[in-house]
Short mmCIF file of C-alpha atoms (C1' of nucleotides) in Angstrom, two decimals:
data_model
loop_
_atom_site.label_atom_id
_atom_site.label_comp_id
_atom_site.label_asym_id
_atom_site.label_seq_id
_atom_site.Cartn_x
_atom_site.Cartn_y
_atom_site.Cartn_z
CA MET A 86 -122.65 139.63 158.19
CA THR A 87 -122.55 141.38 155.11
CA ALA A 88 -121.61 145.68 156.61
CA LYS A 89 -124.01 146.62 153.87
CA ILE A 90 -122.17 150.49 154.23
CA ASN A 91 -124.15 151.01 150.84
CA SER A 92 -122.61 155.03 149.62
CA LYS A 93 -118.82 154.06 148.54
CA GLY A 94 -118.00 150.70 149.23
CA ARG A 95 -114.99 149.00 147.23
CA GLY A 96 -116.57 147.58 144.27
CA ARG A 97 -118.47 147.81 141.31
CA PRO A 98 -120.90 150.57 141.87
CA ARG A 99 -124.92 149.45 141.09
CA GLY A 100 -126.18 149.94 137.93
CA PHE A 101 -129.53 151.12 139.05
CA ASP A 102 -131.55 152.97 141.63
CA VAL A 103 -132.58 151.26 144.73
CA ASP A 104 -135.22 153.70 145.98
CA ALA A 105 -136.37 154.41 142.68
CA ALA A 106 -136.49 150.47 142.15
CA LEU A 107 -139.10 149.94 145.79
CA GLY A 108 -141.26 153.07 144.38
CA THR A 109 -142.16 150.52 140.87
CA ALA A 110 -141.52 148.01 143.08
CA GLN A 111 -144.74 149.20 145.27
CA ALA A 112 -147.33 149.94 142.26
CA LEU A 113 -146.64 146.75 141.26
CA PHE A 114 -147.45 144.89 143.98
CA HIS A 115 -149.93 147.81 144.87
CA GLU A 116 -151.83 147.29 141.31
CA HIS A 117 -151.50 143.79 140.85
CA GLY A 118 -151.16 142.05 144.03
CA TYR A 119 -148.16 139.90 145.36
CA ASP A 120 -148.80 136.83 143.70
CA ALA A 121 -149.60 138.60 140.57
CA VAL A 122 -146.24 140.29 140.77
CA GLY A 123 -143.42 137.65 139.63
CA VAL A 124 -139.76 138.51 140.07
CA ALA A 125 -139.74 138.49 135.77
CA ALA A 126 -141.80 141.39 136.32
CA ILE A 127 -140.19 143.52 138.21
CA THR A 128 -136.43 142.57 136.61
CA GLU A 129 -138.17 143.38 133.89
CA ALA A 130 -139.53 146.71 134.94
CA LEU A 131 -136.42 147.72 136.21
CA GLY A 132 -134.20 147.03 133.21
CA ILE A 133 -132.00 144.47 135.47
CA ASN A 134 -131.25 140.73 135.95
CA PRO A 135 -132.54 138.25 138.64
CA PRO A 136 -129.43 137.96 140.32
CA SER A 137 -129.42 141.73 140.67
CA PHE A 138 -132.22 141.93 142.42
CA TYR A 139 -131.27 139.39 144.44
CA ALA A 140 -128.27 140.62 145.29
CA ALA A 141 -130.64 144.08 146.07
CA PHE A 142 -133.54 143.32 147.82
CA GLY A 143 -132.56 139.13 149.02
CA SER A 144 -136.33 137.71 148.05
CA LYS A 145 -139.37 139.08 146.38
CA ALA A 146 -140.64 138.01 150.15
CA GLY A 147 -138.26 140.61 151.52
CA LEU A 148 -138.21 143.85 148.98
CA PHE A 149 -142.31 143.05 149.97
CA GLU A 150 -141.32 143.64 153.57
CA GLN A 151 -139.67 146.64 152.83
CA VAL A 152 -142.35 147.90 150.17
CA LEU A 153 -144.67 147.95 152.83
CA GLU A 154 -142.70 149.34 155.46
CA ARG A 155 -142.00 152.02 153.16
CA TYR A 156 -145.94 153.00 152.08
CA SER A 157 -147.14 152.48 155.36
CA ALA A 158 -144.62 155.34 156.38
CA CYS A 159 -146.07 157.73 154.01
CA ALA A 160 -148.84 156.68 152.80
CA LEU A 161 -151.87 158.18 155.38
CA PRO A 162 -150.04 161.43 157.68
CA LEU A 163 -151.71 159.53 160.90
CA GLU A 164 -149.91 161.34 163.37
CA ASP A 165 -150.99 164.16 161.31
CA ILE A 166 -154.52 163.47 161.38
CA LEU A 167 -154.74 162.15 164.39
CA ALA A 168 -152.90 164.62 166.41
CA PRO A 169 -153.32 164.85 170.05
CA GLY A 170 -156.16 167.52 171.81
CA ARG A 171 -157.54 167.76 168.44
CA PRO A 172 -160.71 166.84 168.94
CA PRO A 173 -161.77 163.06 168.73
CA ALA A 174 -164.45 162.92 166.41
CA GLU A 175 -163.55 165.43 164.16
CA ALA A 176 -160.04 164.15 163.32
CA LEU A 177 -160.94 160.93 162.94
CA ALA A 178 -163.85 162.08 160.72
CA GLU A 179 -161.04 163.87 158.68
CA LEU A 180 -159.49 160.71 158.30
CA LEU A 181 -162.26 158.40 157.29
CA ALA A 182 -162.05 161.51 154.49
CA ALA A 183 -158.69 161.37 153.67
CA ALA A 184 -158.59 157.90 153.00
CA ALA A 185 -160.97 157.96 150.49
CA ARG A 186 -159.98 160.45 148.75
CA LEU A 187 -156.20 158.38 148.89
CA TYR A 188 -157.82 155.21 147.74
CA ALA A 189 -159.03 156.44 144.33
CA ALA A 190 -156.27 159.02 144.19
CA ASP A 191 -154.66 156.95 141.20
CA PRO A 192 -156.88 154.67 138.91
CA HIS A 193 -153.37 152.35 139.02
CA THR A 194 -152.93 152.09 142.73
CA THR A 195 -156.47 151.23 144.34
CA GLY A 196 -157.19 150.72 147.69
CA CYS A 197 -154.71 150.24 150.55
CA LEU A 198 -152.04 148.25 150.10
CA VAL A 199 -151.57 147.48 153.29
CA LEU A 200 -155.17 146.50 153.78
CA GLU A 201 -155.17 144.43 150.31
CA SER A 202 -152.12 143.13 151.27
CA ALA A 203 -153.71 141.37 154.98
CA ARG A 204 -155.11 138.16 153.44
CA ALA A 205 -153.74 134.36 153.36
CA SER A 206 -152.83 134.45 150.29
CA GLY A 207 -149.90 132.85 148.90
CA ASP A 208 -146.82 133.86 151.02
CA PRO A 209 -148.30 133.45 154.91
CA HIS A 210 -145.30 135.31 155.86
CA SER A 211 -145.70 138.36 153.80
CA ALA A 212 -149.66 138.81 154.16
CA ALA A 213 -148.78 138.10 158.40
CA LYS A 214 -146.40 141.12 157.79
CA ALA A 215 -149.20 143.01 156.20
CA GLN A 216 -151.91 141.96 158.90
CA ALA A 217 -149.58 143.28 161.34
CA LEU A 218 -149.12 146.34 160.35
CA LYS A 219 -153.28 147.01 160.18
CA ALA A 220 -153.52 145.79 163.63
CA ALA A 221 -150.60 148.52 164.61
CA SER A 222 -152.53 151.39 162.71
CA ARG A 223 -155.86 150.33 165.04
CA ASP A 224 -153.63 150.12 168.03
CA TYR A 225 -152.69 153.89 167.30
CA VAL A 226 -156.25 155.01 166.84
CA ARG A 227 -156.86 153.49 169.59
CA ALA A 228 -154.87 155.25 172.05
CA PHE A 229 -155.80 158.38 170.38
CA VAL A 230 -158.91 157.85 171.43
CA ALA A 231 -158.18 156.45 174.56
CA ARG A 232 -156.58 159.60 175.37
CA THR A 233 -159.98 161.10 175.70
CA HIS A 234 -162.82 157.95 175.60
CA ALA A 235 -161.15 155.28 177.35
CA GLY A 236 -164.01 153.27 177.72
CA MET A 237 -165.33 153.69 173.53
CA ALA A 238 -161.34 153.82 172.57
CA ASP A 239 -161.48 149.39 171.09
CA LEU A 240 -165.06 150.27 169.59
CA VAL A 241 -164.19 153.31 168.02
CA ALA A 242 -160.66 151.92 166.50
CA ASP A 243 -162.52 148.13 165.29
CA TYR A 244 -165.32 150.88 163.45
CA VAL A 245 -162.86 152.78 161.83
CA VAL A 246 -160.38 150.51 160.84
CA SER A 247 -163.96 148.24 159.81
CA MET A 248 -164.72 151.14 157.40
CA MET A 249 -160.89 151.66 156.31
CA SER A 250 -161.16 148.69 154.87
CA GLY A 251 -164.77 148.78 153.12
CA LEU A 252 -163.35 151.70 151.34
CA SER A 253 -160.43 149.91 150.67
CA ALA A 254 -162.64 147.72 149.16
CA GLY A 255 -164.92 150.12 146.87
CA ALA A 256 -162.00 151.65 145.84
CA ARG A 257 -160.18 148.32 144.77
CA GLU A 258 -163.63 147.90 142.22
CA GLY A 259 -163.20 151.40 140.94
CA TRP A 260 -165.56 153.92 142.37
CA SER A 261 -164.21 157.42 142.50
CA ALA A 262 -163.16 159.16 145.21
CA GLU A 263 -166.64 161.16 145.18
CA ARG A 264 -168.42 158.57 145.95
CA LEU A 265 -165.67 156.61 149.01
CA GLY A 266 -165.81 160.46 149.89
CA ALA A 267 -169.83 160.28 150.45
CA VAL A 268 -169.51 156.87 152.09
CA ALA A 269 -166.92 157.89 154.36
CA ARG A 270 -168.61 160.92 155.49
CA LEU A 271 -171.71 159.23 157.09
CA SER A 272 -169.34 157.91 159.93
CA ALA A 273 -169.10 161.51 160.74
CA PRO A 274 -172.27 162.31 163.07
CA LEU A 275 -171.88 158.52 164.14
CA LEU A 276 -168.67 159.14 165.52
CA ALA A 277 -169.50 162.74 166.49
CA ALA A 278 -172.26 160.98 168.98
CA MET A 279 -170.26 158.78 170.48
CA LEU A 280 -167.51 160.51 172.05
CA ALA A 281 -170.02 163.31 172.51
CA MET B 323 -172.47 119.68 123.18
CA THR B 324 -173.07 117.31 125.99
CA ALA B 325 -176.34 117.05 126.79
CA LYS B 326 -175.50 116.22 130.30
CA ILE B 327 -177.76 114.82 131.90
CA ASN B 328 -176.02 112.83 133.98
CA SER B 329 -179.26 111.18 136.50
CA LYS B 330 -178.48 108.04 134.31
CA GLY B 331 -177.00 107.61 131.31
CA ARG B 332 -175.14 105.01 128.81
CA GLY B 333 -171.79 104.85 130.06
CA ARG B 334 -169.91 104.19 133.31
CA PRO B 335 -171.52 105.56 136.58
CA ARG B 336 -169.30 108.39 138.11
CA GLY B 337 -167.11 107.23 141.85
CA PHE B 338 -167.94 110.44 144.10
CA ASP B 339 -170.73 112.44 144.56
CA VAL B 340 -170.31 116.07 142.63
CA ASP B 341 -172.41 117.74 145.20
CA ALA B 342 -170.56 117.07 148.11
CA ALA B 343 -167.24 117.53 145.93
CA LEU B 344 -168.77 121.32 145.43
CA GLY B 345 -169.21 121.75 149.12
CA THR B 346 -165.66 120.18 150.10
CA ALA B 347 -164.48 122.33 146.93
CA GLN B 348 -166.07 125.42 148.24
CA ALA B 349 -164.71 125.21 152.12
CA LEU B 350 -161.30 125.00 150.43
CA PHE B 351 -161.60 127.83 148.32
CA HIS B 352 -163.00 129.90 151.33
CA GLU B 353 -160.36 128.73 153.92
CA HIS B 354 -157.68 129.16 151.36
CA GLY B 355 -158.17 131.36 148.53
CA TYR B 356 -158.63 130.55 145.23
CA ASP B 357 -155.32 131.46 144.26
CA ALA B 358 -153.75 129.63 146.77
CA VAL B 359 -155.56 126.37 146.49
CA GLY B 360 -154.04 123.80 143.19
CA VAL B 361 -155.49 121.47 141.48
CA ALA B 362 -154.36 118.79 143.09
CA ALA B 363 -154.99 119.66 146.54
CA ILE B 364 -159.30 119.71 145.64
CA THR B 365 -158.13 116.11 143.96
CA GLU B 366 -156.94 114.76 147.19
CA ALA B 367 -159.19 116.33 149.17
CA LEU B 368 -161.57 114.56 146.49
CA GLY B 369 -159.55 111.17 146.27
CA ILE B 370 -160.25 111.32 142.80
CA ASN B 371 -157.15 112.01 140.05
CA PRO B 372 -157.11 114.52 137.95
CA PRO B 373 -159.13 113.63 134.79
CA SER B 374 -162.02 112.23 136.46
CA PHE B 375 -161.58 116.56 138.00
CA TYR B 376 -161.70 117.53 134.85
CA ALA B 377 -164.83 115.51 133.58
CA ALA B 378 -167.44 117.05 136.16
CA PHE B 379 -166.25 120.66 135.99
CA GLY B 380 -164.23 121.28 133.35
CA SER B 381 -161.09 123.46 134.78
CA LYS B 382 -160.00 124.60 138.24
CA ALA B 383 -162.09 128.10 137.26
CA GLY B 384 -164.98 126.54 135.97
CA LEU B 385 -165.35 124.98 139.07
CA PHE B 386 -164.98 128.00 140.81
CA GLU B 387 -168.05 130.13 139.65
CA GLN B 388 -170.06 127.43 140.20
CA VAL B 389 -169.07 127.73 144.19
CA LEU B 390 -169.41 131.16 143.98
CA GLU B 391 -172.97 130.88 142.45
CA ARG B 392 -173.41 128.05 145.61
CA TYR B 393 -172.09 130.26 148.19
CA SER B 394 -174.02 133.73 147.30
CA ALA B 395 -177.23 131.50 146.32
CA CYS B 396 -177.61 129.89 149.98
CA ALA B 397 -175.10 131.93 152.55
CA LEU B 398 -176.87 135.02 153.85
CA PRO B 399 -180.62 134.63 153.09
CA LEU B 400 -180.84 137.99 151.56
CA GLU B 401 -184.88 138.10 149.74
CA ASP B 402 -186.06 136.85 154.19
CA ILE B 403 -183.89 139.56 155.38
CA LEU B 404 -184.92 142.58 153.00
CA ALA B 405 -188.80 141.25 152.85
CA PRO B 406 -190.39 144.22 150.89
CA GLY B 407 -192.57 146.31 153.44
CA ARG B 408 -190.17 145.65 156.34
CA PRO B 409 -188.58 148.76 157.76
CA PRO B 410 -185.73 149.80 155.88
CA ALA B 411 -183.41 150.54 158.61
CA GLU B 412 -184.55 147.64 161.10
CA ALA B 413 -184.05 145.36 158.22
CA LEU B 414 -180.49 146.25 157.13
CA ALA B 415 -179.51 146.25 160.69
CA GLU B 416 -180.28 142.97 160.85
CA LEU B 417 -178.49 142.71 157.87
CA LEU B 418 -175.07 143.31 158.74
CA ALA B 419 -175.61 141.88 162.01
CA ALA B 420 -176.12 138.43 160.59
CA ALA B 421 -173.18 139.28 158.33
CA ALA B 422 -170.96 139.78 161.52
CA ARG B 423 -172.46 136.25 162.92
CA LEU B 424 -172.27 133.85 159.47
CA TYR B 425 -168.72 135.99 158.53
CA ALA B 426 -167.32 134.66 162.18
CA ALA B 427 -169.43 130.90 162.48
CA ASP B 428 -166.86 128.38 161.43
CA PRO B 429 -163.25 129.46 162.32
CA HIS B 430 -161.72 127.47 158.77
CA THR B 431 -164.28 129.40 156.44
CA THR B 432 -164.04 133.72 158.48
CA GLY B 433 -165.44 136.25 155.66
CA CYS B 434 -166.99 136.35 153.18
CA LEU B 435 -166.66 134.50 150.30
CA VAL B 436 -167.24 136.67 147.11
CA LEU B 437 -166.63 139.55 148.78
CA GLU B 438 -162.95 137.76 150.18
CA SER B 439 -162.34 136.61 146.55
CA ALA B 440 -163.75 139.72 144.21
CA ARG B 441 -159.79 141.27 144.45
CA ALA B 442 -157.44 141.34 140.70
CA SER B 443 -155.43 138.79 142.17
CA GLY B 444 -154.57 135.49 140.18
CA ASP B 445 -157.44 134.26 137.82
CA PRO B 446 -158.91 137.69 136.35
CA HIS B 447 -162.07 136.31 135.01
CA SER B 448 -162.54 134.59 138.49
CA ALA B 449 -161.73 138.00 140.63
CA ALA B 450 -164.31 139.89 137.63
CA LYS B 451 -167.73 137.17 138.78
CA ALA B 452 -166.90 137.40 142.46
CA GLN B 453 -166.95 141.01 141.68
CA ALA B 454 -170.60 140.72 139.58
CA LEU B 455 -172.01 139.34 142.63
CA LYS B 456 -171.08 141.22 144.89
CA ALA B 457 -172.42 143.99 142.69
CA ALA B 458 -175.53 142.55 142.57
CA SER B 459 -176.32 141.94 146.00
CA ARG B 460 -175.68 146.05 146.24
CA ASP B 461 -178.47 146.30 143.48
CA TYR B 462 -180.06 144.54 145.81
CA VAL B 463 -179.81 146.30 149.12
CA ARG B 464 -179.93 149.42 146.20
CA ALA B 465 -183.60 148.21 144.80
CA PHE B 466 -184.48 147.22 148.67
CA VAL B 467 -183.89 150.66 149.75
CA ALA B 468 -185.20 152.75 146.33
CA ARG B 469 -188.80 151.13 147.68
CA THR B 470 -189.32 153.33 150.35
CA HIS B 471 -186.51 156.22 150.28
CA ALA B 472 -185.77 156.40 146.50
CA GLY B 473 -183.12 159.39 146.86
CA MET B 474 -180.57 157.69 149.22
CA ALA B 475 -181.18 154.34 148.05
CA ASP B 476 -177.58 154.77 146.19
CA LEU B 477 -175.57 156.12 149.25
CA VAL B 478 -177.19 153.91 152.17
CA ALA B 479 -176.07 150.92 149.08
CA ASP B 480 -172.90 151.51 149.51
CA TYR B 481 -173.04 151.89 153.05
CA VAL B 482 -173.80 148.95 153.75
CA VAL B 483 -171.38 146.93 151.38
CA SER B 484 -168.50 148.68 152.45
CA MET B 485 -169.65 148.17 156.10
CA MET B 486 -170.30 144.07 155.28
CA SER B 487 -166.91 144.08 153.06
CA GLY B 488 -164.93 145.44 156.03
CA LEU B 489 -166.62 143.16 158.98
CA SER B 490 -165.66 139.92 156.41
CA ALA B 491 -161.69 141.74 156.44
CA GLY B 492 -161.76 141.65 160.37
CA ALA B 493 -163.54 138.15 160.51
CA ARG B 494 -160.42 137.03 157.85
CA GLU B 495 -157.95 137.93 160.67
CA GLY B 496 -159.81 135.98 163.67
CA TRP B 497 -161.99 139.09 165.05
CA SER B 498 -164.04 137.13 166.76
CA ALA B 499 -168.58 137.05 166.49
CA GLU B 500 -169.25 139.36 169.20
CA ARG B 501 -166.46 141.97 168.16
CA LEU B 502 -167.84 141.82 164.76
CA GLY B 503 -170.98 142.28 166.15
CA ALA B 504 -170.87 145.38 168.33
CA VAL B 505 -169.24 147.17 164.92
CA ALA B 506 -172.25 145.83 163.08
CA ARG B 507 -174.41 147.31 166.00
CA LEU B 508 -173.20 150.36 165.88
CA SER B 509 -174.54 151.44 162.48
CA ALA B 510 -178.17 150.96 163.64
CA PRO B 511 -178.98 154.34 164.93
CA LEU B 512 -177.15 156.43 162.10
CA LEU B 513 -179.29 154.14 159.61
CA ALA B 514 -182.09 154.14 161.14
CA ALA B 515 -181.00 158.46 161.33
CA MET B 516 -181.01 158.14 157.64
CA LEU B 517 -184.42 155.61 156.82
CA ALA B 518 -186.09 158.62 159.47
"C1'" DA C 1047 -172.70 89.00 123.55
"C1'" DT C 1048 -171.83 93.32 120.89
"C1'" DG C 1049 -171.03 98.36 119.99
"C1'" DA C 1050 -171.19 103.06 121.64
"C1'" DA C 1051 -170.51 106.17 126.07
"C1'" DT C 1052 -168.63 107.68 130.09
"C1'" DA C 1053 -165.59 107.05 134.45
"C1'" DT C 1054 -161.07 105.99 136.03
"C1'" DG C 1055 -155.99 105.63 136.68
"C1'" DT C 1056 -151.25 106.04 134.89
"C1'" DA C 1057 -148.19 108.81 133.23
"C1'" DA C 1058 -146.96 113.16 131.43
"C1'" DT C 1059 -146.58 117.39 129.22
"C1'" DG C 1060 -145.97 122.20 128.67
"C1'" DA C 1061 -144.72 126.56 130.51
"C1'" DG C 1062 -143.77 129.49 134.54
"C1'" DC C 1063 -142.58 129.74 139.22
"C1'" DG C 1064 -138.67 131.99 142.88
"C1'" DC C 1065 -133.78 131.50 142.80
"C1'" DT C 1066 -128.91 130.44 141.80
"C1'" DA C 1067 -123.41 128.94 139.31
"C1'" DC C 1068 -120.33 130.90 137.32
"C1'" DA C 1069 -117.99 133.53 135.16
"C1'" DT C 1070 -116.88 138.22 133.50
"C1'" DA C 1071 -117.03 143.50 134.07
"C1'" DA C 1072 -116.26 147.44 136.75
"C1'" DT C 1073 -114.39 149.52 140.79
"C1'" DA C 1074 -111.12 151.20 145.47
"C1'" DC C 1075 -107.55 150.09 148.01
"C1'" DG C 1076 -102.27 148.22 148.53
"C1'" DC D 527 -99.59 147.80 138.93
"C1'" DG D 528 -102.46 144.04 141.39
"C1'" DT D 529 -105.46 141.96 143.76
"C1'" DA D 530 -109.64 142.79 146.70
"C1'" DT D 531 -114.44 143.60 146.29
"C1'" DT D 532 -118.79 144.13 144.35
"C1'" DA D 533 -122.36 144.50 140.45
"C1'" DT D 534 -123.90 142.39 136.42
"C1'" DG D 535 -125.06 138.86 132.17
"C1'" DT D 536 -126.08 134.25 131.01
"C1'" DA D 537 -127.48 130.65 131.52
"C1'" DG D 538 -130.58 127.01 133.61
"C1'" DC D 539 -131.77 124.54 138.24
"C1'" DG D 540 -135.52 122.02 141.05
"C1'" DC D 541 -140.15 122.46 141.42
"C1'" DT D 542 -145.30 123.29 141.56
"C1'" DC D 543 -148.64 124.92 138.33
"C1'" DA D 544 -153.20 123.00 135.65
"C1'" DT D 545 -154.20 120.05 131.86
"C1'" DT D 546 -154.36 116.32 129.16
"C1'" DA D 547 -152.81 111.50 125.94
"C1'" DC D 548 -153.41 107.31 126.08
"C1'" DA D 549 -155.25 102.91 127.84
"C1'" DT D 550 -158.18 100.35 130.76
"C1'" DA D 551 -163.10 99.56 133.57
"C1'" DT D 552 -167.59 99.85 133.63
"C1'" DT D 553 -172.57 100.74 132.85
"C1'" DC D 554 -176.32 101.15 129.06
"C1'" DA D 555 -178.82 99.74 124.54
"C1'" DT D 556 -178.95 97.09 121.07
#
DNA sequence: ATGAATATGTAATGAGCGCTACATAATACG
DNA sequence: CGTATTATGTAGCGCTCATTACATATTCAT
């Protein structure tokens, strides 16, 4: 096993910034999808050659998993929006509003990378990883609701995740942030009624 | 231009049923997606060779367009459910319920073929066709609502289409018809309030 | 029968895919 | 210094993809 203490090894130093490369790859995957982005496109965007790519990331699927985790870690701050003790209806309404804002923020990276990657296209292993991350987010919502409204937790979590998937699909077709926000806002009274 | 009067031409008769082949291709595309289904898989499933395939359908993209139109024509009877004169809130609620039922009816062909194909993956022309069909359905919903509630038509149509996309995404991950139906049913009071 | 028209089977084409051998360059340790 | 270690550049691997030449088979019209 390679120890991979990257900071200062013995050999030739790496000629490119790995973190910046992850960001570039994330943008490419987000804009065009996993299947449509080839290794050649990534190496060309990074100004490197295939061997450097494989030495750093192992494989295209491996890079994509890193990108997925990087995205889901900092894209939407679930921990902040769904803070324990907060009125659940209000928190979930803001979650949908934040999603609508985020999904249409950059016209090059519309929608949610995780939700849009959770399809059975191309590599099944990568799609399974995205589906696992989506399920984890759903469980996070479910647990947040269950603290105050145990009986409604599953149903509410399914509804919120479904609406987020719908917002992501709309964003991918070019719907504006205002248009998505208007749709997201419709769920607020519904959530308030369910979580009275 | 080839006249294409297929019924009785002069040459050698076709050795397979074109309509049945369209159905087989529809099932393959629906289960695995456009990119994941190669021409080889289709010809093998049909028991024919590539030249017969191209003589009958022109290209993979051309076949997919035919499949998309075939699906959107008979998958969900919009004209019946959204019959003019029907109470709009009730009709739209049934539309969502019917979608939930349809999307999880066959475990091999989950979700909506049109909505799931409306992503920018692989061939951009095919994705554009699916997006056009999705937009057409949205406009159909919009026109139905506008007959009685002109001011709410756009917003309601966006909401309904977004929820259908969310239901389709859930179906693709194996959610049962009951689970999808429970989510769909939540929108009924919301629609009733909007279209009072 | 003869020829025009259409479909089929065999086999291959060029392009792109993810990925890798191999030699070379650049660094750290002894 | 020499040597081990790591990264890079060049070039190409085997594979799958959608698509097609080409000759052959089967039908209709004359």
